[in-house]
GROMACS .gro file of C-alpha atoms in nm:
model
  513
    1MET     CA    1  15.035  10.635   8.347
    2PRO     CA    2  14.774  10.645   8.065
    3GLN     CA    3  14.557  10.918   8.223
    4SER     CA    4  14.560  11.256   8.047
    5ALA     CA    5  14.360  11.579   8.046
    6GLU     CA    6  14.243  11.512   7.690
    7LYS     CA    7  14.109  11.166   7.773
    8VAL     CA    8  14.007  11.119   8.136
    9LEU     CA    9  13.929  10.754   8.202
   10ASP     CA   10  13.681  10.630   8.459
   11HIS     CA   11  13.835  10.410   8.727
   12ALA     CA   12  13.707  10.087   8.568
   13PRO     CA   13  13.887  10.118   8.231
   14LEU     CA   14  14.180  10.297   8.398
   15PHE     CA   15  14.269   9.998   8.614
   16ARG     CA   16  14.259   9.773   8.309
   17GLU     CA   17  14.551   9.960   8.153
   18PRO     CA   18  14.883   9.764   8.141
   19GLU     CA   19  15.063   9.987   8.391
   20TYR     CA   20  14.795   9.935   8.654
   21ARG     CA   21  14.768   9.564   8.588
   22GLN     CA   22  15.140   9.528   8.649
   23MET     CA   23  15.127   9.743   8.962
   24LEU     CA   24  14.839   9.542   9.111
   25ALA     CA   25  15.005   9.210   9.024
   26GLU     CA   26  15.327   9.314   9.199
   27LYS     CA   27  15.132   9.438   9.501
   28LYS     CA   28  14.958   9.102   9.530
   29LEU     CA   29  15.281   8.906   9.496
   30ASN     CA   30  15.498   9.116   9.728
   31PHE     CA   31  15.258   9.231   9.997
   32GLU     CA   32  14.954   9.001  10.012
   33CYS     CA   33  15.152   8.676  10.047
   34PRO     CA   34  14.883   8.476   9.863
   35HIS     CA   35  14.841   8.100   9.871
   36PRO     CA   36  14.931   7.913   9.553
   37ASP     CA   37  14.662   7.940   9.284
   38GLN     CA   38  14.581   7.569   9.298
   39ILE     CA   39  14.502   7.579   9.671
   40VAL     CA   40  14.274   7.879   9.616
   41THR     CA   41  14.099   7.701   9.330
   42ASP     CA   42  14.052   7.384   9.535
   43GLN     CA   43  13.901   7.576   9.825
   44ARG     CA   44  13.671   7.768   9.593
   45GLU     CA   45  13.541   7.445   9.445
   46LEU     CA   46  13.492   7.295   9.792
   47THR     CA   47  13.265   7.584   9.888
   48LYS     CA   48  13.029   7.486   9.605
   49THR     CA   49  12.957   7.140   9.745
   50TRP     CA   50  12.684   6.994   9.964
   51GLU     CA   51  12.950   6.904  10.220
   52TYR     CA   52  13.042   7.270  10.263
   53ARG     CA   53  12.677   7.376  10.253
   54GLU     CA   54  12.599   7.172  10.564
   55LYS     CA   55  12.889   7.333  10.752
   56ASN     CA   56  12.792   7.675  10.625
   57LEU     CA   57  12.428   7.649  10.733
   58ALA     CA   58  12.531   7.518  11.075
   59ARG     CA   59  12.743   7.828  11.134
   60GLU     CA   60  12.640   8.019  11.450
   61ALA     CA   61  12.929   8.236  11.571
   62LEU     CA   62  12.989   8.430  11.252
   63VAL     CA   63  12.773   8.635  11.015
   64ILE     CA   64  12.898   8.698  10.660
   65ASN     CA   65  12.724   8.965  10.453
   66PRO     CA   66  12.388   8.983  10.633
   67ALA     CA   67  12.088   9.099  10.432
   68LYS     CA   68  11.999   9.367  10.686
   69ALA     CA   69  12.125   9.694  10.834
   70CYS     CA   70  12.135   9.825  11.191
   71GLN     CA   71  11.859   9.990  11.394
   72PRO     CA   72  11.965  10.358  11.369
   73LEU     CA   73  11.945  10.347  10.988
   74GLY     CA   74  11.576  10.262  11.021
   75ALA     CA   75  11.528  10.544  11.270
   76VAL     CA   76  11.693  10.798  11.039
   77PHE     CA   77  11.471  10.686  10.751
   78ALA     CA   78  11.163  10.705  10.973
   79ALA     CA   79  11.243  11.063  11.079
   80ALA     CA   80  11.272  11.168  10.714
   81GLY     CA   81  10.902  11.100  10.671
   82PHE     CA   82  10.782  11.379  10.901
   83GLU     CA   83  10.746  11.749  10.823
   84ARG     CA   84  11.071  11.951  10.863
   85THR     CA   85  11.221  11.689  11.093
   86MET     CA   86  11.593  11.659  11.151
   87SER     CA   87  11.726  11.321  11.258
   88PHE     CA   88  11.966  11.352  11.553
   89VAL     CA   89  12.172  11.041  11.622
   90HIS     CA   90  12.332  11.025  11.966
   91GLY     CA   91  12.665  10.864  11.885
   92SER     CA   92  12.975  10.909  11.673
   93GLN     CA   93  13.004  11.099  11.346
   94GLY     CA   94  13.119  10.790  11.157
   95CYS     CA   95  12.800  10.600  11.232
   96VAL     CA   96  12.581  10.884  11.106
   97ALA     CA   97  12.791  10.914  10.790
   98TYR     CA   98  12.705  10.551  10.717
   99TYR     CA   99  12.330  10.607  10.755
  100ARG     CA  100  12.334  10.919  10.540
  101SER     CA  101  12.548  10.764  10.267
  102HIS     CA  102  12.338  10.446  10.260
  103LEU     CA  103  12.018  10.642  10.200
  104SER     CA  104  12.180  10.889   9.961
  105ARG     CA  105  12.335  10.618   9.747
  106HIS     CA  106  12.001  10.441   9.713
  107PHE     CA  107  11.773  10.739   9.653
  108LYS     CA  108  12.035  10.957   9.475
  109GLU     CA  109  11.919  11.242   9.699
  110PRO     CA  110  12.079  11.422   9.995
  111SER     CA  111  11.998  11.258  10.326
  112SER     CA  112  12.021  11.496  10.620
  113ALA     CA  113  12.106  11.379  10.972
  114VAL     CA  114  12.321  11.516  11.252
  115SER     CA  115  12.530  11.356  11.523
  116SER     CA  116  12.613  11.434  11.884
  117SER     CA  117  12.974  11.356  11.783
  118MET     CA  118  13.057  11.131  12.076
  119THR     CA  119  13.427  11.046  12.109
  120GLU     CA  120  13.643  10.872  12.367
  121ASP     CA  121  13.570  11.117  12.649
  122ALA     CA  122  13.194  11.080  12.601
  123ALA     CA  123  13.234  10.702  12.604
  124VAL     CA  124  13.389  10.730  12.951
  125PHE     CA  125  13.194  11.016  13.108
  126GLY     CA  126  12.865  10.995  12.917
  127GLY     CA  127  12.728  11.200  12.633
  128LEU     CA  128  12.509  11.455  12.815
  129LYS     CA  129  12.726  11.753  12.717
  130ASN     CA  130  12.724  11.633  12.355
  131MET     CA  131  12.345  11.615  12.368
  132VAL     CA  132  12.311  11.965  12.518
  133ASP     CA  133  12.543  12.123  12.260
  134GLY     CA  134  12.418  11.913  11.971
  135LEU     CA  135  12.050  11.991  12.016
  136ALA     CA  136  12.130  12.362  12.048
  137ASN     CA  137  12.334  12.361  11.726
  138THR     CA  138  12.071  12.160  11.539
  139TYR     CA  139  11.791  12.394  11.644
  140LYS     CA  140  11.983  12.708  11.549
  141LEU     CA  141  12.150  12.591  11.228
  142TYR     CA  142  11.884  12.383  11.056
  143ASP     CA  143  11.555  12.540  11.170
  144PRO     CA  144  11.358  12.215  11.206
  145ASN     CA  145  11.001  12.179  11.328
  146MET     CA  146  11.103  11.865  11.514
  147ILE     CA  147  11.423  11.684  11.611
  148ALA     CA  148  11.397  11.304  11.625
  149VAL     CA  149  11.666  11.149  11.847
  150SER     CA  150  11.798  10.793  11.819
  151THR     CA  151  12.108  10.614  11.949
  152THR     CA  152  12.406  10.412  11.830
  153CYS     CA  153  12.601  10.130  11.994
  154MET     CA  154  12.826  10.363  12.194
  155ALA     CA  155  12.543  10.548  12.366
  156GLU     CA  156  12.359  10.224  12.441
  157VAL     CA  157  12.662  10.040  12.581
  158ILE     CA  158  12.733  10.316  12.834
  159GLY     CA  159  12.364  10.348  12.919
  160ASP     CA  160  12.281  10.706  12.820
  161ASP     CA  161  11.914  10.777  12.895
  162LEU     CA  162  11.757  10.984  12.617
  163ARG     CA  163  11.452  11.097  12.811
  164SER     CA  164  11.655  11.252  13.093
  165PHE     CA  165  11.922  11.388  12.854
  166ILE     CA  166  11.659  11.567  12.644
  167GLU     CA  167  11.495  11.710  12.957
  168ASN     CA  168  11.832  11.834  13.083
  169ALA     CA  169  11.909  11.988  12.744
  170LYS     CA  170  11.577  12.173  12.747
  171ASN     CA  171  11.643  12.293  13.102
  172GLU     CA  172  11.975  12.436  12.985
  173GLY     CA  173  11.806  12.618  12.697
  174SER     CA  174  11.929  12.406  12.404
  175VAL     CA  175  11.578  12.411  12.260
  176PRO     CA  176  11.256  12.566  12.389
  177GLY     CA  177  11.077  12.365  12.655
  178ASP     CA  178  10.776  12.303  12.430
  179PHE     CA  179  10.982  12.208  12.123
  180ASP     CA  180  10.911  11.857  11.991
  181VAL     CA  181  11.199  11.614  12.048
  182PRO     CA  182  11.066  11.257  12.022
  183PHE     CA  183  11.318  10.978  12.069
  184ALA     CA  184  11.382  10.607  12.037
  185HIS     CA  185  11.653  10.387  12.182
  186THR     CA  186  11.798  10.200  11.882
  187PRO     CA  187  12.095   9.981  11.983
  188ALA     CA  188  12.272   9.878  11.665
  189PHE     CA  189  12.403   9.550  11.809
  190VAL     CA  190  12.057   9.389  11.825
  191GLY     CA  191  11.766   9.378  11.584
  192SER     CA  192  11.786   9.548  11.246
  193HIS     CA  193  11.676   9.857  11.057
  194VAL     CA  194  11.311   9.747  11.067
  195ASP     CA  195  11.323   9.754  11.450
  196GLY     CA  196  11.479  10.101  11.445
  197TYR     CA  197  11.204  10.218  11.212
  198ASP     CA  198  10.941  10.070  11.442
  199GLY     CA  199  11.093  10.230  11.751
  200MET     CA  200  11.114  10.576  11.597
  201VAL     CA  201  10.761  10.578  11.453
  202LYS     CA  202  10.626  10.462  11.788
  203GLY     CA  203  10.836  10.728  11.961
  204VAL     CA  204  10.687  11.002  11.743
  205LEU     CA  205  10.329  10.884  11.795
  206GLU     CA  206  10.378  10.842  12.169
  207HIS     CA  207  10.531  11.190  12.193
  208PHE     CA  208  10.223  11.352  12.041
  209TRP     CA  209   9.949  11.118  12.162
  210LYS     CA  210  10.044  11.044  12.522
  211GLY     CA  211   9.816  11.226  12.763
  212SER     CA  212   9.582  11.347  12.488
  213GLU     CA  213   9.215  11.262  12.484
  214ARG     CA  214   9.103  11.052  12.189
  215SER     CA  215   8.782  11.134  12.002
  216GLN     CA  216   8.731  10.870  11.734
  217VAL     CA  217   8.631  10.980  11.384
  218THR     CA  218   8.450  10.687  11.225
  219GLY     CA  219   8.578  10.567  10.890
  220THR     CA  220   8.917  10.741  10.908
  221LEU     CA  221   9.246  10.557  10.864
  222ASN     CA  222   9.614  10.586  10.942
  223ILE     CA  223   9.852  10.417  10.699
  224ILE     CA  224  10.207  10.329  10.811
  225PRO     CA  225  10.416  10.220  10.510
  226GLY     CA  226  10.716  10.068  10.692
  227PHE     CA  227  11.083  10.087  10.594
  228ASP     CA  228  11.062  10.090  10.216
  229GLY     CA  229  11.331  10.174   9.965
  230PHE     CA  230  11.056  10.213   9.705
  231CYS     CA  231  10.859  10.461   9.917
  232VAL     CA  232  10.869  10.727   9.645
  233GLY     CA  233  10.672  10.517   9.398
  234ASN     CA  234  10.478  10.305   9.647
  235ASN     CA  235  10.346  10.585   9.868
  236ARG     CA  236  10.226  10.785   9.569
  237GLU     CA  237  10.058  10.483   9.414
  238LEU     CA  238   9.882  10.391   9.737
  239LYS     CA  239   9.764  10.748   9.790
  240ARG     CA  240   9.629  10.747   9.436
  241LEU     CA  241   9.426  10.432   9.510
  242LEU     CA  242   9.297  10.571   9.840
  243ASP     CA  243   9.202  10.899   9.673
  244LEU     CA  244   9.013  10.712   9.401
  245MET     CA  245   8.816  10.541   9.677
  246GLY     CA  246   8.748  10.870   9.853
  247VAL     CA  247   8.899  10.751  10.181
  248THR     CA  248   8.988  10.992  10.462
  249TYR     CA  249   9.339  10.890  10.569
  250THR     CA  250   9.670  11.005  10.712
  251PHE     CA  251   9.992  10.864  10.572
  252ILE     CA  252  10.214  10.841  10.880
  253GLN     CA  253  10.585  10.871  10.792
  254ASP     CA  254  10.562  10.968  10.426
  255ALA     CA  255  10.916  11.008  10.287
  256SER     CA  256  10.813  11.008   9.920
  257ASP     CA  257  10.881  11.379   9.861
  258GLN     CA  258  11.186  11.399  10.088
  259PHE     CA  259  11.368  11.146   9.870
  260ASP     CA  260  11.244  11.281   9.536
  261THR     CA  261  11.301  11.656   9.541
  262PRO     CA  262  11.289  11.842   9.208
  263SER     CA  263  11.577  12.029   9.048
  264ASP     CA  264  11.424  12.374   9.008
  265GLY     CA  265  11.694  12.598   9.148
  266GLU     CA  266  11.583  12.568   9.511
  267TYR     CA  267  11.762  12.345   9.762
  268ARG     CA  268  11.524  12.171   9.999
  269MET     CA  269  11.672  12.028  10.314
  270TYR     CA  270  11.318  11.930  10.408
  271ASP     CA  271  11.041  11.842  10.167
  272GLY     CA  272  10.702  11.686  10.220
  273GLY     CA  273  10.656  11.451  10.511
  274THR     CA  274  10.357  11.394  10.735
  275LYS     CA  275  10.253  11.727  10.887
  276ILE     CA  276  10.288  11.756  11.264
  277ALA     CA  277   9.924  11.866  11.291
  278ASP     CA  278   9.818  11.553  11.103
  279VAL     CA  279  10.025  11.332  11.335
  280LYS     CA  280   9.844  11.482  11.632
  281GLY     CA  281   9.504  11.437  11.466
  282ALA     CA  282   9.586  11.078  11.372
  283LEU     CA  283   9.511  10.979  11.731
  284ASN     CA  284   9.141  11.010  11.644
  285ALA     CA  285   9.147  10.768  11.351
  286GLU     CA  286   8.925  10.466  11.374
  287ALA     CA  287   9.203  10.232  11.264
  288THR     CA  288   9.574  10.217  11.185
  289LEU     CA  289   9.691   9.989  10.905
  290SER     CA  290  10.052   9.881  10.864
  291LEU     CA  291  10.172   9.782  10.519
  292GLN     CA  292  10.460   9.581  10.671
  293ARG     CA  293  10.384   9.382  10.984
  294TYR     CA  294  10.741   9.312  11.092
  295ASN     CA  295  10.832   9.682  11.057
  296THR     CA  296  10.564   9.800  11.299
  297ARG     CA  297  10.505   9.547  11.574
  298LYS     CA  298  10.559   9.785  11.869
  299THR     CA  299  10.387  10.072  11.692
  300LEU     CA  300  10.073   9.869  11.630
  301GLU     CA  301  10.071   9.752  11.991
  302TYR     CA  302  10.073  10.117  12.099
  303CYS     CA  303   9.796  10.207  11.852
  304ASP     CA  304   9.591   9.923  11.996
  305GLU     CA  305   9.656  10.050  12.350
  306VAL     CA  306   9.513  10.393  12.267
  307GLY     CA  307   9.194  10.233  12.139
  308GLN     CA  308   9.240  10.212  11.763
  309ALA     CA  309   9.157   9.908  11.556
  310THR     CA  310   9.471   9.774  11.387
  311ALA     CA  311   9.556   9.552  11.094
  312SER     CA  312   9.880   9.465  10.919
  313PHE     CA  313   9.987   9.333  10.582
  314HIS     CA  314  10.299   9.194  10.421
  315TYR     CA  315  10.390   9.455  10.160
  316PRO     CA  316  10.074   9.449   9.942
  317LEU     CA  317  10.217   9.344   9.606
  318GLY     CA  318  10.039   9.140   9.341
  319VAL     CA  319   9.676   9.040   9.301
  320GLN     CA  320   9.568   8.875   9.624
  321ALA     CA  321   9.775   9.093   9.858
  322THR     CA  322   9.638   9.412   9.700
  323ASP     CA  323   9.286   9.265   9.712
  324GLU     CA  324   9.317   9.208  10.086
  325PHE     CA  325   9.449   9.556  10.154
  326LEU     CA  326   9.179   9.735   9.953
  327MET     CA  327   8.899   9.522  10.096
  328LYS     CA  328   9.015   9.602  10.450
  329VAL     CA  329   9.026   9.973  10.365
  330SER     CA  330   8.677   9.947  10.218
  331ALA     CA  331   8.541   9.764  10.522
  332ILE     CA  332   8.675  10.022  10.769
  333SER     CA  333   8.607  10.337  10.564
  334GLY     CA  334   8.272  10.230  10.424
  335LYS     CA  335   8.390  10.333  10.077
  336GLU     CA  336   8.334  10.112   9.774
  337ILE     CA  337   8.621  10.002   9.554
  338PRO     CA  338   8.553  10.188   9.226
  339GLU     CA  339   8.533  10.035   8.881
  340THR     CA  340   8.855  10.214   8.784
  341ILE     CA  341   9.054  10.009   9.035
  342ARG     CA  342   8.871   9.689   8.944
  343MET     CA  343   8.979   9.741   8.583
  344GLU     CA  344   9.342   9.784   8.693
  345ARG     CA  345   9.319   9.451   8.871
  346GLY     CA  346   9.185   9.286   8.558
  347ARG     CA  347   9.467   9.426   8.348
  348LEU     CA  348   9.727   9.283   8.584
  349VAL     CA  349   9.559   8.942   8.573
  350ASP     CA  350   9.547   8.963   8.193
  351ALA     CA  351   9.917   9.052   8.174
  352MET     CA  352  10.005   8.757   8.397
  353ALA     CA  353   9.800   8.526   8.176
  354ASP     CA  354   9.964   8.664   7.858
  355SER     CA  355  10.310   8.577   7.992
  356GLN     CA  356  10.223   8.260   8.181
  357SER     CA  357  10.412   8.029   7.948
  358TRP     CA  358  10.738   8.212   8.022
  359LEU     CA  359  10.684   8.230   8.398
  360HIS     CA  360  10.542   7.889   8.483
  361GLY     CA  361  10.786   7.665   8.666
  362LYS     CA  362  11.060   7.924   8.703
  363LYS     CA  363  11.254   7.879   9.027
  364TYR     CA  364  11.347   8.178   9.244
  365ALA     CA  365  11.571   8.260   9.536
  366ILE     CA  366  11.439   8.562   9.730
  367TYR     CA  367  11.607   8.755  10.011
  368GLY     CA  368  11.546   9.078  10.200
  369ASP     CA  369  11.327   9.202  10.484
  370PRO     CA  370  11.062   8.960  10.616
  371ASP     CA  371  10.758   9.138  10.469
  372PHE     CA  372  10.923   9.184  10.129
  373VAL     CA  373  11.023   8.818  10.104
  374TYR     CA  374  10.670   8.711  10.201
  375ALA     CA  375  10.515   8.941   9.940
  376MET     CA  376  10.752   8.843   9.663
  377ALA     CA  377  10.714   8.471   9.729
  378ARG     CA  378  10.336   8.515   9.717
  379PHE     CA  379  10.350   8.704   9.389
  380VAL     CA  380  10.590   8.455   9.233
  381MET     CA  381  10.346   8.172   9.312
  382GLU     CA  382  10.063   8.374   9.154
  383THR     CA  383  10.263   8.368   8.830
  384GLY     CA  384  10.324   7.993   8.849
  385GLY     CA  385  10.680   8.029   8.976
  386GLU     CA  386  10.846   7.840   9.260
  387PRO     CA  387  11.010   8.038   9.545
  388THR     CA  388  11.273   7.772   9.612
  389HIS     CA  389  11.483   7.966   9.867
  390CYS     CA  390  11.328   8.236  10.090
  391LEU     CA  391  11.585   8.404  10.316
  392ALA     CA  392  11.557   8.689  10.567
  393THR     CA  393  11.853   8.760  10.793
  394ASN     CA  394  11.620   8.956  11.022
  395GLY     CA  395  11.342   8.699  10.996
  396THR     CA  396  11.203   8.559  11.322
  397SER     CA  397  11.062   8.220  11.409
  398ALA     CA  398  10.713   8.372  11.376
  399TRP     CA  399  10.798   8.490  11.025
  400GLU     CA  400  10.934   8.147  10.939
  401ALA     CA  401  10.607   7.986  11.051
  402GLU     CA  402  10.402   8.236  10.847
  403MET     CA  403  10.618   8.171  10.542
  404LYS     CA  404  10.575   7.795  10.569
  405GLU     CA  405  10.199   7.837  10.598
  406LEU     CA  406  10.197   8.057  10.287
  407LEU     CA  407  10.410   7.816  10.086
  408ALA     CA  408  10.197   7.519  10.190
  409SER     CA  409   9.889   7.694  10.050
  410SER     CA  410  10.008   7.658   9.689
  411PRO     CA  411  10.140   7.365   9.487
  412PHE     CA  412  10.416   7.600   9.368
  413GLY     CA  413  10.548   7.632   9.723
  414GLN     CA  414  10.566   7.265   9.813
  415ASP     CA  415  10.942   7.235   9.758
  416ALA     CA  416  11.031   7.579   9.893
  417GLN     CA  417  11.264   7.630  10.187
  418VAL     CA  418  11.260   7.911  10.443
  419TRP     CA  419  11.581   8.043  10.594
  420ALA     CA  420  11.533   8.277  10.890
  421GLY     CA  421  11.847   8.433  11.035
  422LYS     CA  422  12.076   8.324  10.750
  423ASP     CA  423  12.304   8.554  10.550
  424LEU     CA  424  12.412   8.592  10.188
  425TRP     CA  425  12.710   8.361  10.231
  426ALA     CA  426  12.457   8.093  10.319
  427MET     CA  427  12.255   8.192  10.012
  428ARG     CA  428  12.567   8.128   9.802
  429SER     CA  429  12.575   7.767   9.919
  430LEU     CA  430  12.206   7.728   9.844
  431LEU     CA  431  12.247   7.861   9.490
  432PHE     CA  432  12.538   7.629   9.414
  433THR     CA  433  12.375   7.314   9.554
  434GLU     CA  434  12.014   7.381   9.451
  435PRO     CA  435  12.033   7.622   9.156
  436VAL     CA  436  11.742   7.847   9.061
  437ASP     CA  437  11.652   8.050   8.752
  438LEU     CA  438  11.635   8.394   8.914
  439LEU     CA  439  11.757   8.573   9.225
  440ILE     CA  440  11.549   8.859   9.372
  441GLY     CA  441  11.698   9.099   9.626
  442ASN     CA  442  11.914   9.411   9.645
  443SER     CA  443  12.244   9.528   9.498
  444TYR     CA  444  12.451   9.305   9.726
  445GLY     CA  445  12.328   9.010   9.523
  446LYS     CA  446  12.544   9.115   9.228
  447TYR     CA  447  12.834   8.921   9.382
  448LEU     CA  448  12.614   8.612   9.404
  449GLU     CA  449  12.519   8.668   9.041
  450ARG     CA  450  12.883   8.686   8.936
  451ASP     CA  451  12.982   8.386   9.146
  452THR     CA  452  12.693   8.150   9.074
  453GLY     CA  453  12.567   8.279   8.739
  454THR     CA  454  12.215   8.332   8.878
  455PRO     CA  455  12.052   8.640   8.715
  456LEU     CA  456  11.973   8.908   8.976
  457ILE     CA  457  11.658   9.120   8.983
  458ARG     CA  458  11.696   9.427   9.207
  459LEU     CA  459  11.365   9.495   9.383
  460THR     CA  460  11.444   9.599   9.739
  461PHE     CA  461  11.664   9.832   9.945
  462PRO     CA  462  11.945   9.910   9.894
  463ILE     CA  463  11.996   9.949   9.520
  464PHE     CA  464  12.324  10.131   9.470
  465ASP     CA  465  12.434  10.024   9.123
  466ARG     CA  466  12.114  10.108   8.932
  467HIS     CA  467  11.930  10.439   8.919
  468HIS     CA  468  11.570  10.549   8.977
  469HIS     CA  469  11.409  10.212   9.047
  470HIS     CA  470  11.264  10.358   9.366
  471ARG     CA  471  11.058  10.609   9.169
  472PHE     CA  472  10.828  10.334   9.042
  473ALA     CA  473  10.571  10.148   9.250
  474LEU     CA  474  10.589   9.782   9.343
  475MET     CA  475  10.273   9.783   9.553
  476GLY     CA  476   9.919   9.772   9.419
  477TYR     CA  477   9.805   9.637   9.084
  478GLN     CA  478  10.014   9.887   8.889
  479GLY     CA  479  10.315   9.795   9.100
  480GLY     CA  480  10.250   9.427   9.033
  481LEU     CA  481  10.257   9.501   8.661
  482ARG     CA  482  10.591   9.674   8.704
  483VAL     CA  483  10.736   9.374   8.892
  484LEU     CA  484  10.595   9.135   8.631
  485THR     CA  485  10.759   9.331   8.349
  486THR     CA  486  11.091   9.349   8.536
  487ILE     CA  487  11.098   8.971   8.585
  488LEU     CA  488  11.005   8.905   8.222
  489ASP     CA  489  11.272   9.144   8.093
  490LYS     CA  490  11.537   8.955   8.290
  491ILE     CA  491  11.413   8.621   8.152
  492PHE     CA  492  11.415   8.751   7.794
  493ASP     CA  493  11.754   8.921   7.833
  494LYS     CA  494  11.903   8.591   7.947
  495LEU     CA  495  11.740   8.409   7.657
  496ASP     CA  496  11.880   8.665   7.411
  497ARG     CA  497  12.232   8.619   7.548
  498GLU     CA  498  12.201   8.242   7.518
  499SER     CA  499  12.071   8.258   7.159
  500SER     CA  500  12.275   8.540   7.010
  501GLU     CA  501  12.475   8.347   6.749
  502THR     CA  502  12.279   8.300   6.428
  503GLY     CA  503  12.279   7.944   6.303
  504VAL     CA  504  12.456   7.816   6.613
  505THR     CA  505  12.243   7.906   6.915
  506ASP     CA  506  11.964   8.083   6.724
  507TYR     CA  507  11.799   7.858   6.467
  508SER     CA  508  11.463   8.033   6.446
  509TYR     CA  509  11.571   8.397   6.409
  510ASP     CA  510  11.352   8.451   6.713
  511LEU     CA  511  11.195   8.795   6.732
  512THR     CA  512  10.847   8.733   6.869
  513ARG     CA  513  10.791   8.583   7.213
   0.00000   0.00000   0.00000
């Protein structure tokens, strides 16, 4: 084999060496029993046709590469946004390894979570003993201020009741009786990560607010960001804007520091997060604002029940969406929007105008969570682009109706199509039959890019194959400028590749654009 201590090859070039190529070819021939190449080619070409598209979109009994994750992942992310909180997932170790690795691979930071380690015996007899032992170990080993409990498929299928299990564990001395252990039932076989996020945030608020007397403080706000892979950049940018306005606010579930810890010689299992005292005091806020409506439906209902005013947005990105968010904050808080922020808005508008000739008429396919797709489609239309395909696997009929209303409001959305509940295999058919200029989504779109040739722009969770995108804001006017630049870079990179041969594809020696 070509590997040696003097020249250690990464796996990608290593498997291109002749010895490995031969080994893989023999493996395919002798053990995979493949169909003849011509049959494979014919089937591949069939899947690019309108005939196959109609069959693909009519598919009901099978999901192929959904653009969503399961509920407990959202619950684990939600728990990470509270002060010294350990996420405790009642289920098997393998499930928790998936949640931790998913978050760690995106943020390039450790993601802490523990499991009750349910196995076959717990599946038959119930997981109470696992809960009793697990909470005790978590409390003693990791010294949290709070343990946030969620569930996996196994615990939900057998019907384990978290409320009674936690009470029994406290009675047996696993944790002190007054120790905070909020919980949320998060069955992974229904809903998605946004529902798990919603359930856990509601569970935390209900744990601290239930039975407490509310004394409203006029002009104060709670901000719930929602499940956001760009929380590091977005939360900090939004706090900067709110601080410039002089608003009194509490950021509920702030994971920006937890997933961006410094390298200074000190390991931080916990960092940042909304302080428990602030969560308790947040009951007295005049209003709670959600930055992502479909991430917080149950939470906002609960906030409304306790007497708070509520409002929700669809990931405030771009000019109009940021306008609406800041004007709502101003109306509730009584604080004026300062000239500094107004100038930022003007600079974004100016940048969009400067690049309008390169953006006008570009067609996009967008996929991801419902609020993200809504926000991105809205921003694309602000630039003169056309969001041709808008897909959310976890999109509801209500989201679909909202999307159609948004698209109908602009001439750039007249030919757009909304696909609620569809997956990325469906998106493949859409890209082959109705091609677009750009694809916006997460890292899983790289296979669509390779297959269909549609350039991918990575702007939502998860992003595994690029680094540090999450450190920069997408929300607000500054975030809009970042998104604008990212889109333009992809357009210009593609143009450079297509005009790289002097005198053949490049006749103008193009340098200035």
